[in-house]
């Protein structure tokens, strides 16, 4: 997939225009990465409308927009309702975060993943065509690559996913690519490595039910909500035997979405790129850094491997920097842990412990 080698100018992140000239529809905007991106768009002066069915998202995370009447509690399953949102709100672009995202669940229940990730995205694309809305930035995943054939993994790494989750994300990319070739659609596929951290200004963070991700689980141990963190395997071919991942701060992910949207709005047709730091940390290193940041002991116990975990996933992508002018500015591991810990400390039961219920 090619991308014009053109730096992006935009207001967010201290840059200049162009910003989208009209509302941006953020689908899945009440979720973890979506809500952080919504806040960044809002702070950049972009008009935002959130569409979310709240199946996994949190109303509290978009309370300001909700109060302003910029939240549509709508499911992508409901094509008529989605068309109606496009007709009333007239978005000039879409950022698409809405998807089911548990690898294990996708193995046990692929039907849910093909229905909600693939067919609901088809509904969204059809609604965009009907409304003549051209631009879509898509929340893709390094899970579309499958097991690495090279480390670090470039933006052009072969895509051969190993889970139904990864396959549905790849189907979504392919659908958008085909629509972009046939119709008046431009798209950006942003393939995240391990999203982590919480808002720099506070108040937003990661709150999944159930929680399966390493960093929030480690912090739940620090909080005393869990007795220990289980380390899934210490016999991998890595220096300390535990798996290595490339953790990327959710604020850096948000920034990339704004840049990708401006890239499309300025006339570029498509881009697909990795969002990672190029540096990996082992499970043991993450736990030790969390002990340092939280000043809690965080007991850990080695157990067997979790099925489907590749030993290393580290980005070697350059396109996001070269084309979008993006860099991971907040993704030092300790900064990620500090910000996540601030959210966990402020909201020990997640958004359920938020005082803002309006
Ligand atoms: N891990 C543990 N103990 C835990 C939880 C995780 O040891 O209790 C380990 C995992 O085995 C893995 C690492 O910590 O080695 C990171 O695990 P996460 O579940 O936090 O993240 P993954 O790398 O499995 O998942 C990420 C994204 C997914 C995406 C996947 C693609 O979060 O959305 O990469 O491989 F599908």
Short mmCIF file of N, CA and C and ligand atoms in Angstrom, two decimals, residues 101 103 141-143 165 193-194 212-215 217 229-232 243 245 247 283 306 309-310 313, ligand 1:
data_model
loop_
_atom_site.label_atom_id
_atom_site.label_comp_id
_atom_site.label_asym_id
_atom_site.label_seq_id
_atom_site.Cartn_x
_atom_site.Cartn_y
_atom_site.Cartn_z
N UNK A 101 -12.65 -6.81 20.96
CA UNK A 101 -11.18 -6.84 20.89
C UNK A 101 -10.51 -7.89 21.79
N UNK A 103 -8.89 -11.44 21.98
CA UNK A 103 -8.40 -12.53 21.13
C UNK A 103 -9.01 -13.87 21.57
N UNK A 141 -4.82 -3.07 13.94
CA UNK A 141 -4.03 -3.72 15.00
C UNK A 141 -2.85 -4.46 14.40
N UNK A 142 -1.79 -4.57 15.19
CA UNK A 142 -0.67 -5.42 14.78
C UNK A 142 -1.11 -6.88 14.76
N UNK A 143 -2.29 -7.16 15.34
CA UNK A 143 -2.83 -8.53 15.26
C UNK A 143 -3.13 -8.93 13.82
N UNK A 165 -10.01 -12.62 15.85
CA UNK A 165 -9.95 -11.16 16.08
C UNK A 165 -9.07 -10.49 15.02
N UNK A 193 0.29 -1.24 18.19
CA UNK A 193 0.91 -2.29 18.99
C UNK A 193 0.16 -2.28 20.35
N UNK A 194 0.80 -2.31 21.50
CA UNK A 194 0.05 -2.48 22.75
C UNK A 194 -0.36 -1.15 23.36
N UNK A 212 -8.11 -8.04 30.64
CA UNK A 212 -7.16 -9.11 30.29
C UNK A 212 -5.77 -8.55 30.02
N UNK A 213 -5.64 -7.23 29.93
CA UNK A 213 -4.36 -6.63 29.52
C UNK A 213 -3.38 -6.53 30.68
N UNK A 214 -2.13 -6.67 30.33
CA UNK A 214 -1.08 -6.80 31.36
C UNK A 214 -1.02 -5.59 32.31
N UNK A 215 -0.93 -4.39 31.78
CA UNK A 215 -0.66 -3.24 32.66
C UNK A 215 -1.80 -2.99 33.63
N UNK A 217 -3.89 -5.07 34.80
CA UNK A 217 -3.92 -6.18 35.77
C UNK A 217 -2.81 -6.01 36.81
N UNK A 229 0.16 -11.08 40.13
CA UNK A 229 0.05 -11.07 38.67
C UNK A 229 0.64 -12.40 38.16
N UNK A 230 -0.10 -13.03 37.28
CA UNK A 230 0.37 -14.28 36.69
C UNK A 230 1.19 -13.95 35.45
N UNK A 231 2.36 -14.52 35.37
CA UNK A 231 3.22 -14.33 34.19
C UNK A 231 3.03 -15.55 33.30
N UNK A 232 2.51 -15.29 32.11
CA UNK A 232 2.17 -16.40 31.21
C UNK A 232 3.41 -16.89 30.46
N UNK A 243 7.51 -12.70 27.49
CA UNK A 243 7.18 -12.09 26.19
C UNK A 243 7.48 -10.58 26.17
N UNK A 245 6.70 -6.88 24.40
CA UNK A 245 5.69 -6.10 23.68
C UNK A 245 6.13 -4.65 23.57
N UNK A 247 4.83 -1.11 24.00
CA UNK A 247 3.71 -0.40 24.65
C UNK A 247 3.66 1.04 24.17
N UNK A 283 7.57 -8.90 29.98
CA UNK A 283 6.57 -8.89 31.06
C UNK A 283 7.27 -8.61 32.39
N UNK A 306 0.17 -18.61 27.66
CA UNK A 306 -1.18 -18.37 27.16
C UNK A 306 -1.17 -18.70 25.67
N UNK A 309 0.28 -16.46 22.12
CA UNK A 309 1.13 -15.30 22.39
C UNK A 309 2.45 -15.41 21.63
N UNK A 310 2.72 -14.53 20.65
CA UNK A 310 4.05 -14.54 20.03
C UNK A 310 5.09 -14.03 21.04
N UNK A 313 6.61 -8.77 19.91
CA UNK A 313 5.90 -7.93 18.94
C UNK A 313 6.46 -6.52 19.13
N1 LIG B 1 0.39 -11.26 30.22
C1 LIG B 1 0.76 -11.93 31.37
N2 LIG B 1 -0.15 -11.97 32.38
C2 LIG B 1 -1.38 -11.39 32.31
C3 LIG B 1 -1.73 -10.71 31.12
C4 LIG B 1 -0.81 -10.68 30.09
O1 LIG B 1 1.85 -12.48 31.48
O2 LIG B 1 -2.14 -11.49 33.27
C5 LIG B 1 1.37 -11.20 29.11
C6 LIG B 1 0.84 -11.79 27.82
O3 LIG B 1 1.06 -13.17 27.78
C7 LIG B 1 1.63 -10.99 26.79
C8 LIG B 1 1.85 -9.63 27.45
O4 LIG B 1 1.62 -9.84 28.84
O5 LIG B 1 2.88 -11.59 26.61
C9 LIG B 1 0.88 -8.58 26.96
O6 LIG B 1 -0.43 -9.12 27.04
P1 LIG B 1 -1.73 -8.21 26.79
O7 LIG B 1 -2.90 -9.12 26.95
O8 LIG B 1 -1.66 -6.98 27.61
O9 LIG B 1 -1.58 -7.76 25.30
P2 LIG B 1 -1.40 -8.66 23.98
O10 LIG B 1 0.00 -8.44 23.50
O11 LIG B 1 -1.83 -10.05 24.15
O12 LIG B 1 -2.52 -8.00 23.11
C10 LIG B 1 -2.28 -6.93 22.26
C11 LIG B 1 -3.54 -6.10 22.13
C12 LIG B 1 -4.62 -6.93 21.47
C13 LIG B 1 -4.11 -7.49 20.19
C14 LIG B 1 -2.88 -8.28 20.44
C15 LIG B 1 -2.28 -8.82 19.17
O13 LIG B 1 -3.94 -5.67 23.41
O14 LIG B 1 -5.76 -6.12 21.23
O15 LIG B 1 -1.91 -7.45 21.04
O16 LIG B 1 -1.33 -9.80 19.45
F1 LIG B 1 -5.01 -8.31 19.62
#
